């Protein structure tokens, strides 16, 4: 079963072509077998009629010729498929054929007193009669094994008292699988398969383009609308994809414009509040109000940056991922930060370098802030790339591993806002990873510490 699964084509074109080829070969085999069976039956009937005509002619010659010429007449009338001999007794076949007996009697104009005994048997299906086996033993001019394709045998009584014993065989045919038959089968199969491959590739080409564009859309790359072509079902799928594409773009644009408008409109009252706060007397209340206003401004700026998603404007290009990670870690190491990178060789990958660098800077920065030491590792698998950012810090409670990816969620809410952090870093990082078709997750390490895992499809 495993071998069958490995050999079975994975593509739609390969599967359909294989099924069609199997059906074509089966039809050819059945056609050849039916043709051969019908041809054998037709040839058997023709041979039997011809044999009867020759036997009737021999009987007439023997009747009209002197006995001394009988031997020569029989010798001249025999062939590879017709055996004749004179005997003093009939064969007495068990299964007689009244049809052939009446035919011979009418052609010869035989009176009822002269006997005609004929048996028509298919040697492949009918058992050998006693008379036939006796006849084979008596035919001393027959060399080799008994005939295997006998159709007719029997005896005809001559006016002189002797009996003409005869047996008729079927001409041998060439084997069903001749070189010409094989060549014709291969020629027909090649033409049909070639035509099918062309047709199916032409029909499935829009599907491949649809899959390619869907993958690009899932990575956040800019894609044009697909040309609606191909069979009806494929055209319907392309139309649905184009509609979805248009709606998604409209949704993103509307969301960005709405958030930009909200951010712009809120800046005016915030500025007014800030000006009013300047007229307040110096003290703790004034300081807290100004800090709150500053925090609101930071949240608005971060929200607008998150909505516009700067990474979507960057074009995807192929680069050496190992070099990118190594240079990023070296930048941290040059400033005295304990960041170590583990990877070897060269790995070319299509991505948006600035967006990926932004994700890693966020993860490494968080790890340095809360753990103090970071190890970055790149693992390559057959279907995915795995970038792991590991630290030895306190980790995160299991129930909050997903919560930290929500916008404006911070684990240390009591800390001040001097750093400008509003809890959008991990949300933006996950969004940028999703634009690459990947996934960003957090895991607590068994030996202690936190691991940020970026999985990217190959």
Short mmCIF file of C-alpha atoms in Angstrom, two decimals:
data_model
loop_
_atom_site.label_atom_id
_atom_site.label_comp_id
_atom_site.label_asym_id
_atom_site.label_seq_id
_atom_site.Cartn_x
_atom_site.Cartn_y
_atom_site.Cartn_z
CA UNK A 1 0.00 0.00 0.00
CA UNK A 2 2.86 2.38 0.81
CA UNK A 3 4.48 1.64 -2.56
CA UNK A 4 1.19 2.37 -4.33
CA UNK A 5 0.86 5.65 -2.43
CA UNK A 6 4.40 6.69 -3.37
CA UNK A 7 3.92 5.84 -7.05
CA UNK A 8 0.50 7.47 -7.33
CA UNK A 9 0.87 10.94 -8.92
CA UNK A 10 0.26 13.87 -6.62
CA UNK A 11 -0.92 16.30 -9.30
CA UNK A 12 -4.41 16.39 -10.82
CA UNK A 13 -3.05 16.11 -14.36
CA UNK A 14 -0.93 13.05 -13.51
CA UNK A 15 -3.82 11.27 -11.78
CA UNK A 16 -6.29 11.86 -14.62
CA UNK A 17 -3.73 10.88 -17.27
CA UNK A 18 -2.86 7.69 -15.37
CA UNK A 19 -6.53 6.70 -15.02
CA UNK A 20 -7.16 7.49 -18.68
CA UNK A 21 -4.10 5.48 -19.74
CA UNK A 22 -5.26 2.47 -17.71
CA UNK A 23 -8.71 2.74 -19.26
CA UNK A 24 -7.25 3.06 -22.75
CA UNK A 25 -5.06 -0.03 -22.32
CA UNK A 26 -8.00 -2.01 -20.92
CA UNK A 27 -10.20 -0.97 -23.86
CA UNK A 28 -7.46 -1.90 -26.33
CA UNK A 29 -7.01 -5.31 -24.73
CA UNK A 30 -10.74 -6.01 -24.76
CA UNK A 31 -11.01 -4.79 -28.34
CA UNK A 32 -8.16 -7.03 -29.47
CA UNK A 33 -9.68 -10.02 -27.68
CA UNK A 34 -13.15 -9.38 -29.13
CA UNK A 35 -11.69 -8.87 -32.59
CA UNK A 36 -9.67 -12.06 -32.34
CA UNK A 37 -12.66 -14.06 -31.10
CA UNK A 38 -14.91 -12.74 -33.87
CA UNK A 39 -12.23 -13.30 -36.48
CA UNK A 40 -11.67 -16.88 -35.37
CA UNK A 41 -15.38 -17.55 -35.51
CA UNK A 42 -15.69 -15.98 -38.97
CA UNK A 43 -12.62 -17.80 -40.28
CA UNK A 44 -13.89 -21.07 -38.85
CA UNK A 45 -17.19 -20.66 -40.65
CA UNK A 46 -15.47 -19.70 -43.93
CA UNK A 47 -12.98 -22.56 -43.63
CA UNK A 48 -15.82 -24.99 -42.95
CA UNK A 49 -17.74 -23.84 -46.02
CA UNK A 50 -14.62 -23.99 -48.16
CA UNK A 51 -13.79 -27.43 -46.82
CA UNK A 52 -17.27 -28.63 -47.68
CA UNK A 53 -16.92 -27.31 -51.21
CA UNK A 54 -13.61 -29.13 -51.65
CA UNK A 55 -14.96 -32.36 -50.15
CA UNK A 56 -17.95 -32.24 -52.49
CA UNK A 57 -15.58 -31.71 -55.44
CA UNK A 58 -13.39 -34.64 -54.36
CA UNK A 59 -16.44 -36.90 -54.02
CA UNK A 60 -17.52 -36.01 -57.55
CA UNK A 61 -14.02 -36.65 -58.91
CA UNK A 62 -13.78 -40.00 -57.13
CA UNK A 63 -17.23 -41.00 -58.42
CA UNK A 64 -16.38 -40.13 -62.04
CA UNK A 65 -12.76 -41.40 -62.02
CA UNK A 66 -11.40 -44.97 -62.26
CA UNK A 67 -10.10 -46.53 -59.02
CA UNK A 68 -6.46 -46.34 -60.15
CA UNK A 69 -6.64 -42.53 -60.07
CA UNK A 70 -8.18 -42.27 -56.60
CA UNK A 71 -4.83 -42.21 -54.81
CA UNK A 72 -3.55 -39.32 -56.95
CA UNK A 73 -6.81 -37.41 -56.57
CA UNK A 74 -6.64 -37.67 -52.77
CA UNK A 75 -2.98 -36.70 -52.78
CA UNK A 76 -3.68 -33.62 -54.90
CA UNK A 77 -6.73 -32.62 -52.83
CA UNK A 78 -5.10 -32.79 -49.38
CA UNK A 79 -3.78 -29.65 -47.70
CA UNK A 80 -2.50 -28.57 -44.32
CA UNK A 81 -6.06 -28.04 -43.12
CA UNK A 82 -7.87 -30.84 -44.98
CA UNK A 83 -7.11 -34.55 -44.54
CA UNK A 84 -8.67 -37.19 -46.86
CA UNK A 85 -8.48 -40.99 -47.12
CA UNK A 86 -10.46 -43.90 -48.49
CA UNK A 87 -11.58 -46.66 -46.12
CA UNK A 88 -13.93 -49.63 -46.08
CA UNK A 89 -15.86 -48.40 -43.02
CA UNK A 90 -17.27 -45.05 -41.82
CA UNK A 91 -16.06 -43.09 -38.83
CA UNK A 92 -19.50 -43.11 -37.21
CA UNK A 93 -19.22 -39.77 -35.36
CA UNK A 94 -21.16 -39.47 -32.11
CA UNK A 95 -22.43 -35.91 -32.62
CA UNK A 96 -23.67 -35.53 -36.15
CA UNK A 97 -24.57 -32.24 -37.87
CA UNK A 98 -27.78 -32.57 -39.89
CA UNK A 99 -27.19 -29.13 -41.34
CA UNK A 100 -23.90 -30.00 -43.01
CA UNK A 101 -25.12 -33.46 -43.97
CA UNK A 102 -28.14 -31.96 -45.76
CA UNK A 103 -25.90 -29.38 -47.46
CA UNK A 104 -23.51 -32.03 -48.82
CA UNK A 105 -26.33 -34.37 -49.84
CA UNK A 106 -28.07 -31.57 -51.78
CA UNK A 107 -24.87 -30.51 -53.55
CA UNK A 108 -24.04 -34.07 -54.54
CA UNK A 109 -27.62 -35.02 -55.37
CA UNK A 110 -27.16 -38.15 -53.25
CA UNK A 111 -29.99 -40.68 -53.05
CA UNK A 112 -31.19 -41.78 -49.59
CA UNK A 113 -29.34 -45.07 -49.98
CA UNK A 114 -25.86 -43.48 -49.77
CA UNK A 115 -24.84 -42.39 -46.26
CA UNK A 116 -23.40 -38.99 -45.33
CA UNK A 117 -22.09 -38.72 -41.76
CA UNK A 118 -20.59 -35.37 -40.71
CA UNK A 119 -19.74 -33.98 -37.27
CA UNK A 120 -19.04 -30.29 -36.64
CA UNK A 121 -17.10 -29.85 -33.39
CA UNK A 122 -15.10 -26.99 -31.86
CA UNK A 123 -11.95 -28.72 -30.72
CA UNK A 124 -11.29 -26.15 -27.97
CA UNK A 125 -14.71 -26.65 -26.37
CA UNK A 126 -16.06 -30.06 -27.38
CA UNK A 127 -14.64 -33.35 -26.04
CA UNK A 128 -13.09 -35.76 -28.52
CA UNK A 129 -15.62 -38.32 -29.71
CA UNK A 130 -14.82 -42.01 -30.01
CA UNK A 131 -15.05 -41.83 -33.81
CA UNK A 132 -12.63 -38.91 -33.94
CA UNK A 133 -10.05 -40.66 -31.76
CA UNK A 134 -10.39 -43.77 -33.94
CA UNK A 135 -9.94 -41.66 -37.06
CA UNK A 136 -6.75 -40.05 -35.68
CA UNK A 137 -5.25 -43.49 -35.00
CA UNK A 138 -6.13 -44.65 -38.50
CA UNK A 139 -4.62 -41.65 -40.35
CA UNK A 140 -1.15 -43.05 -40.96
CA UNK A 141 -0.21 -40.13 -43.25
CA UNK A 142 -0.65 -37.64 -40.39
CA UNK A 143 2.66 -36.89 -38.67
CA UNK A 144 2.99 -35.24 -35.31
CA UNK A 145 0.38 -34.80 -32.58
CA UNK A 146 -3.36 -34.91 -33.34
CA UNK A 147 -4.80 -31.65 -34.71
CA UNK A 148 -5.95 -29.25 -32.04
CA UNK A 149 -8.23 -26.97 -34.15
CA UNK A 150 -10.51 -29.49 -35.89
CA UNK A 151 -13.86 -28.12 -37.12
CA UNK A 152 -15.37 -30.84 -39.32
CA UNK A 153 -14.85 -34.56 -39.72
CA UNK A 154 -16.86 -37.48 -40.97
CA UNK A 155 -17.43 -39.97 -43.81
CA UNK A 156 -19.25 -39.95 -47.14
CA UNK A 157 -20.26 -43.27 -48.76
CA UNK A 158 -19.16 -43.61 -52.40
CA UNK A 159 -21.20 -45.49 -55.03
CA UNK A 160 -18.46 -48.17 -55.20
CA UNK A 161 -18.93 -49.12 -51.55
CA UNK A 162 -15.92 -47.32 -50.11
CA UNK A 163 -16.05 -44.44 -47.66
CA UNK A 164 -14.28 -41.07 -47.99
CA UNK A 165 -13.09 -40.17 -44.55
CA UNK A 166 -12.14 -36.52 -44.01
CA UNK A 167 -11.17 -34.02 -41.31
CA UNK A 168 -10.95 -30.24 -41.63
CA UNK A 169 -8.82 -27.95 -39.45
CA UNK A 170 -8.70 -24.19 -38.92
CA UNK A 171 -5.88 -22.19 -40.44
CA UNK A 172 -3.34 -21.06 -37.87
CA UNK A 173 -3.39 -17.36 -37.09
CA UNK A 174 -0.65 -15.04 -35.98
CA UNK A 175 -0.53 -14.32 -32.24
CA UNK A 176 -2.70 -11.52 -30.94
CA UNK A 177 0.36 -9.61 -29.64
CA UNK A 178 2.32 -9.20 -32.81
CA UNK A 179 4.93 -6.47 -33.19
CA UNK A 180 2.54 -4.48 -35.33
CA UNK A 181 -0.24 -4.74 -32.75
CA UNK A 182 2.10 -3.57 -30.00
CA UNK A 183 3.33 -0.67 -32.12
CA UNK A 184 -0.22 0.40 -32.95
CA UNK A 185 -1.22 0.25 -29.28
CA UNK A 186 1.78 2.36 -28.24
CA UNK A 187 1.14 4.84 -31.05
CA UNK A 188 -2.51 5.31 -30.12
CA UNK A 189 -1.68 5.55 -26.41
CA UNK A 190 1.06 8.13 -27.08
CA UNK A 191 -1.22 10.29 -29.20
CA UNK A 192 -4.10 10.13 -26.72
CA UNK A 193 -1.90 10.76 -23.67
CA UNK A 194 -0.10 13.63 -25.42
CA UNK A 195 -3.42 15.26 -26.28
CA UNK A 196 -4.74 14.72 -22.75
CA UNK A 197 -1.62 16.20 -21.14
CA UNK A 198 -1.91 19.28 -23.34
CA UNK A 199 -5.62 19.69 -22.59
CA UNK A 200 -5.29 19.17 -18.83
CA UNK A 201 -2.29 21.48 -18.52
CA UNK A 202 -4.18 24.12 -20.44
CA UNK A 203 -7.21 23.60 -18.18
CA UNK A 204 -5.27 23.54 -14.89
CA UNK A 205 -2.92 26.45 -15.66
CA UNK A 206 -5.42 28.95 -14.19
CA UNK A 207 -5.61 26.80 -11.04
CA UNK A 208 -1.84 26.99 -10.57
CA UNK A 209 -1.95 30.76 -11.00
CA UNK A 210 -4.83 30.92 -8.53
CA UNK A 211 -2.84 28.95 -5.95
CA UNK A 212 0.21 31.18 -6.52
CA UNK A 213 -1.76 34.40 -6.08
CA UNK A 214 -3.59 33.03 -3.04
CA UNK A 215 -0.23 32.27 -1.42
CA UNK A 216 1.04 35.78 -2.24
CA UNK A 217 -2.14 37.32 -0.86
CA UNK A 218 -1.74 35.30 2.34
CA UNK A 219 1.80 36.67 2.68
CA UNK A 220 0.53 40.23 2.34
CA UNK A 221 2.18 40.82 -1.04
CA UNK A 222 0.63 43.00 -3.69
CA UNK A 223 -1.14 40.91 -6.34
CA UNK A 224 -3.11 41.79 -9.46
CA UNK A 225 -6.54 40.38 -10.23
CA UNK A 226 -6.46 37.08 -12.12
CA UNK A 227 -7.62 36.73 -15.68
CA UNK A 228 -10.87 34.79 -15.72
CA UNK A 229 -10.22 31.86 -18.08
CA UNK A 230 -10.45 28.10 -18.26
CA UNK A 231 -13.42 25.74 -17.73
CA UNK A 232 -16.60 27.04 -16.12
CA UNK A 233 -15.81 25.65 -12.68
CA UNK A 234 -12.32 27.19 -12.69
CA UNK A 235 -13.64 30.53 -13.95
CA UNK A 236 -16.18 30.56 -11.10
CA UNK A 237 -13.37 29.92 -8.59
CA UNK A 238 -11.25 32.72 -10.08
CA UNK A 239 -14.20 35.10 -9.98
CA UNK A 240 -14.80 34.27 -6.31
CA UNK A 241 -11.10 34.77 -5.54
CA UNK A 242 -11.03 38.15 -7.33
CA UNK A 243 -14.11 39.27 -5.39
CA UNK A 244 -12.50 38.20 -2.12
CA UNK A 245 -9.28 39.97 -3.09
CA UNK A 246 -11.12 43.21 -3.84
CA UNK A 247 -13.13 43.04 -0.61
CA UNK A 248 -10.01 42.41 1.50
CA UNK A 249 -8.20 45.36 -0.04
CA UNK A 250 -11.24 47.57 0.49
CA UNK A 251 -11.53 46.38 4.10
CA UNK A 252 -7.87 47.12 4.86
CA UNK A 253 -8.05 50.54 3.22
CA UNK A 254 -11.24 51.43 5.05
CA UNK A 255 -9.78 50.30 8.37
CA UNK A 256 -6.59 52.28 7.81
CA UNK A 257 -8.47 55.41 6.78
CA UNK A 258 -10.82 55.09 9.74
CA UNK A 259 -8.00 54.69 12.26
CA UNK A 260 -6.03 57.50 10.65
CA UNK A 261 -9.09 59.75 10.86
CA UNK A 262 -9.69 58.81 14.49
CA UNK A 263 -6.04 59.46 15.32
CA UNK A 264 -6.14 62.82 13.57
CA UNK A 265 -9.40 63.88 15.13
CA UNK A 266 -8.29 62.90 18.65
CA UNK A 267 -5.08 64.91 18.41
CA UNK A 268 -7.02 68.17 18.41
CA UNK A 269 -8.81 67.67 21.75
CA UNK A 270 -5.65 66.15 23.24
CA UNK A 271 -3.66 69.22 22.23
CA UNK A 272 -6.38 71.42 23.71
CA UNK A 273 -6.24 69.47 26.96
CA UNK A 274 -2.46 69.76 27.04
CA UNK A 275 -2.68 73.54 26.62
CA UNK A 276 -5.28 73.77 29.37
CA UNK A 277 -3.12 71.67 31.68
CA UNK A 278 -0.33 74.24 31.36
CA UNK A 279 -2.54 76.77 33.16
CA UNK A 280 -2.95 74.47 36.11
CA UNK A 281 -0.93 75.06 39.22
CA UNK A 282 2.19 73.00 39.52
CA UNK A 283 1.69 69.87 41.51
CA UNK A 284 1.02 66.16 41.45
CA UNK A 285 -2.32 66.46 39.60
CA UNK A 286 -0.78 68.50 36.78
CA UNK A 287 2.06 66.03 36.38
CA UNK A 288 -0.29 63.03 36.26
CA UNK A 289 -2.58 64.72 33.72
CA UNK A 290 0.35 65.51 31.44
CA UNK A 291 1.68 61.95 31.77
CA UNK A 292 -1.76 60.56 30.85
CA UNK A 293 -1.99 62.85 27.83
CA UNK A 294 1.49 61.79 26.73
CA UNK A 295 0.51 58.13 27.07
CA UNK A 296 -2.63 58.71 24.98
CA UNK A 297 -0.55 60.37 22.24
CA UNK A 298 1.86 57.43 22.22
CA UNK A 299 -1.02 54.96 21.96
CA UNK A 300 -2.52 56.89 19.05
CA UNK A 301 0.80 56.95 17.19
CA UNK A 302 1.36 53.25 17.77
CA UNK A 303 -2.21 52.44 16.74
CA UNK A 304 -1.79 54.34 13.47
CA UNK A 305 1.51 52.58 12.77
CA UNK A 306 -0.09 49.22 13.53
CA UNK A 307 -3.03 49.92 11.18
CA UNK A 308 -0.92 51.11 8.29
CA UNK A 309 1.40 48.15 8.76
CA UNK A 310 4.55 49.49 7.22
CA UNK A 311 5.80 46.03 6.26
CA UNK A 312 3.12 45.57 3.58
CA UNK A 313 4.72 48.28 1.46
CA UNK A 314 8.03 46.43 1.26
CA UNK A 315 8.62 44.17 -1.72
CA UNK A 316 9.52 40.52 -1.21
CA UNK A 317 12.99 39.54 -2.36
CA UNK A 318 15.33 36.60 -1.96
CA UNK A 319 18.16 36.94 0.55
CA UNK A 320 20.46 34.87 2.71
CA UNK A 321 18.49 34.42 5.94
CA UNK A 322 21.57 33.23 7.83
CA UNK A 323 23.44 36.45 6.94
CA UNK A 324 20.44 38.57 7.98
CA UNK A 325 20.18 36.97 11.41
CA UNK A 326 23.93 36.93 11.92
CA UNK A 327 24.30 40.63 11.10
CA UNK A 328 21.41 41.50 13.42
CA UNK A 329 22.92 39.54 16.31
CA UNK A 330 26.36 41.03 15.62
CA UNK A 331 24.87 44.53 15.92
CA UNK A 332 23.69 43.68 19.43
CA UNK A 333 27.00 42.00 20.31
CA UNK A 334 28.96 45.06 19.13
CA UNK A 335 27.14 47.16 21.72
CA UNK A 336 28.02 44.70 24.47
CA UNK A 337 24.66 42.94 24.56
CA UNK A 338 24.82 39.14 25.21
CA UNK A 339 23.16 37.89 21.99
CA UNK A 340 24.40 34.63 20.45
CA UNK A 341 23.50 33.23 17.04
CA UNK A 342 23.58 29.52 16.13
CA UNK A 343 23.38 28.53 12.44
CA UNK A 344 25.67 27.41 9.64
CA UNK A 345 25.89 27.57 5.87
CA UNK A 346 23.70 29.61 3.59
CA UNK A 347 19.91 29.62 3.30
CA UNK A 348 18.25 31.69 0.57
CA UNK A 349 14.67 32.66 1.43
CA UNK A 350 12.10 35.01 -0.13
CA UNK A 351 10.93 37.51 2.49
CA UNK A 352 10.66 41.19 3.39
CA UNK A 353 13.94 41.86 5.15
CA UNK A 354 12.99 45.05 7.02
CA UNK A 355 9.76 43.54 8.33
CA UNK A 356 11.52 40.39 9.52
CA UNK A 357 14.29 42.45 11.09
CA UNK A 358 11.66 44.48 12.94
CA UNK A 359 10.09 41.30 14.33
CA UNK A 360 13.42 39.96 15.56
CA UNK A 361 14.42 43.30 17.08
CA UNK A 362 11.20 43.28 19.09
CA UNK A 363 11.70 39.71 20.31
CA UNK A 364 15.40 40.13 21.08
CA UNK A 365 14.76 43.47 22.77
CA UNK A 366 12.10 41.97 25.02
CA UNK A 367 14.36 39.03 25.89
CA UNK A 368 17.29 41.32 26.75
CA UNK A 369 15.02 43.51 28.85
CA UNK A 370 13.50 40.72 30.94
CA UNK A 371 16.19 38.00 30.85
CA UNK A 372 19.51 39.67 30.09
CA UNK A 373 20.91 37.03 27.68
CA UNK A 374 19.55 35.74 24.35
CA UNK A 375 20.31 32.88 21.99
CA UNK A 376 18.99 32.97 18.40
CA UNK A 377 18.87 29.68 16.49
CA UNK A 378 17.84 28.90 12.89
CA UNK A 379 16.65 25.37 12.06
CA UNK A 380 15.75 24.24 8.54
CA UNK A 381 13.19 21.51 7.85
CA UNK A 382 11.74 20.06 4.64
CA UNK A 383 8.55 22.17 4.87
CA UNK A 384 9.38 25.05 7.20
CA UNK A 385 12.07 27.28 8.66
CA UNK A 386 12.18 27.75 12.41
CA UNK A 387 13.71 30.84 14.03
CA UNK A 388 13.98 30.45 17.81
CA UNK A 389 14.71 33.34 20.18
CA UNK A 390 15.48 31.84 23.60
CA UNK A 391 16.28 33.40 26.95
CA UNK A 392 16.79 32.23 30.52
CA UNK A 393 14.41 34.61 32.23
CA UNK A 394 11.37 33.99 34.43
CA UNK A 395 9.08 33.13 31.50
CA UNK A 396 5.35 33.88 31.28
CA UNK A 397 2.42 32.22 32.97
CA UNK A 398 0.93 29.56 30.66
CA UNK A 399 -2.53 31.14 30.66
CA UNK A 400 -1.07 34.44 29.36
CA UNK A 401 1.12 33.13 26.53
CA UNK A 402 -1.56 34.08 23.97
CA UNK A 403 -2.90 37.10 25.82
CA UNK A 404 0.34 39.05 25.37
CA UNK A 405 -0.25 39.17 21.59
CA UNK A 406 -3.41 41.24 22.04
CA UNK A 407 -3.02 44.98 21.39
CA UNK A 408 -2.24 47.19 24.43
CA UNK A 409 -1.72 44.21 26.75
CA UNK A 410 1.31 44.61 29.04
CA UNK A 411 2.48 42.23 31.71
CA UNK A 412 4.12 44.98 33.76
CA UNK A 413 1.32 47.53 33.82
CA UNK A 414 2.74 49.20 36.90
CA UNK A 415 5.91 50.38 35.13
CA UNK A 416 6.15 53.94 33.87
CA UNK A 417 5.67 54.92 30.25
CA UNK A 418 9.03 56.62 29.77
CA UNK A 419 10.09 53.94 27.28
CA UNK A 420 7.12 54.67 25.03
CA UNK A 421 5.84 51.12 25.11
CA UNK A 422 2.07 50.73 24.87
CA UNK A 423 1.79 46.96 24.38
CA UNK A 424 1.65 46.78 20.58
CA UNK A 425 5.09 45.32 19.87
CA UNK A 426 4.13 41.64 19.90
CA UNK A 427 0.87 42.33 18.05
CA UNK A 428 2.76 44.04 15.24
CA UNK A 429 5.40 41.30 15.24
CA UNK A 430 2.80 38.54 14.87
CA UNK A 431 1.05 40.49 12.09
CA UNK A 432 4.31 40.81 10.17
CA UNK A 433 5.01 37.08 10.57
CA UNK A 434 1.47 36.29 9.35
CA UNK A 435 2.19 38.38 6.27
CA UNK A 436 4.99 35.93 5.49
CA UNK A 437 2.54 33.04 5.78
CA UNK A 438 4.12 31.97 9.07
CA UNK A 439 3.26 31.86 12.77
CA UNK A 440 4.72 33.42 15.91
CA UNK A 441 4.21 31.63 19.21
CA UNK A 442 5.65 31.76 22.73
CA UNK A 443 6.65 28.71 24.79
CA UNK A 444 8.03 28.25 28.29
CA UNK A 445 11.23 26.19 28.14
CA UNK A 446 11.43 23.10 30.39
CA UNK A 447 14.88 24.14 31.61
CA UNK A 448 13.62 27.66 32.36
CA UNK A 449 13.18 30.77 30.28
CA UNK A 450 10.99 31.78 27.36
CA UNK A 451 11.23 30.77 23.68
CA UNK A 452 9.73 32.85 20.89
CA UNK A 453 9.27 30.57 17.88
CA UNK A 454 8.86 31.93 14.32
CA UNK A 455 7.72 29.29 11.83
CA UNK A 456 8.03 30.25 8.15
CA UNK A 457 6.83 28.08 5.23
CA UNK A 458 9.41 27.00 2.65
#
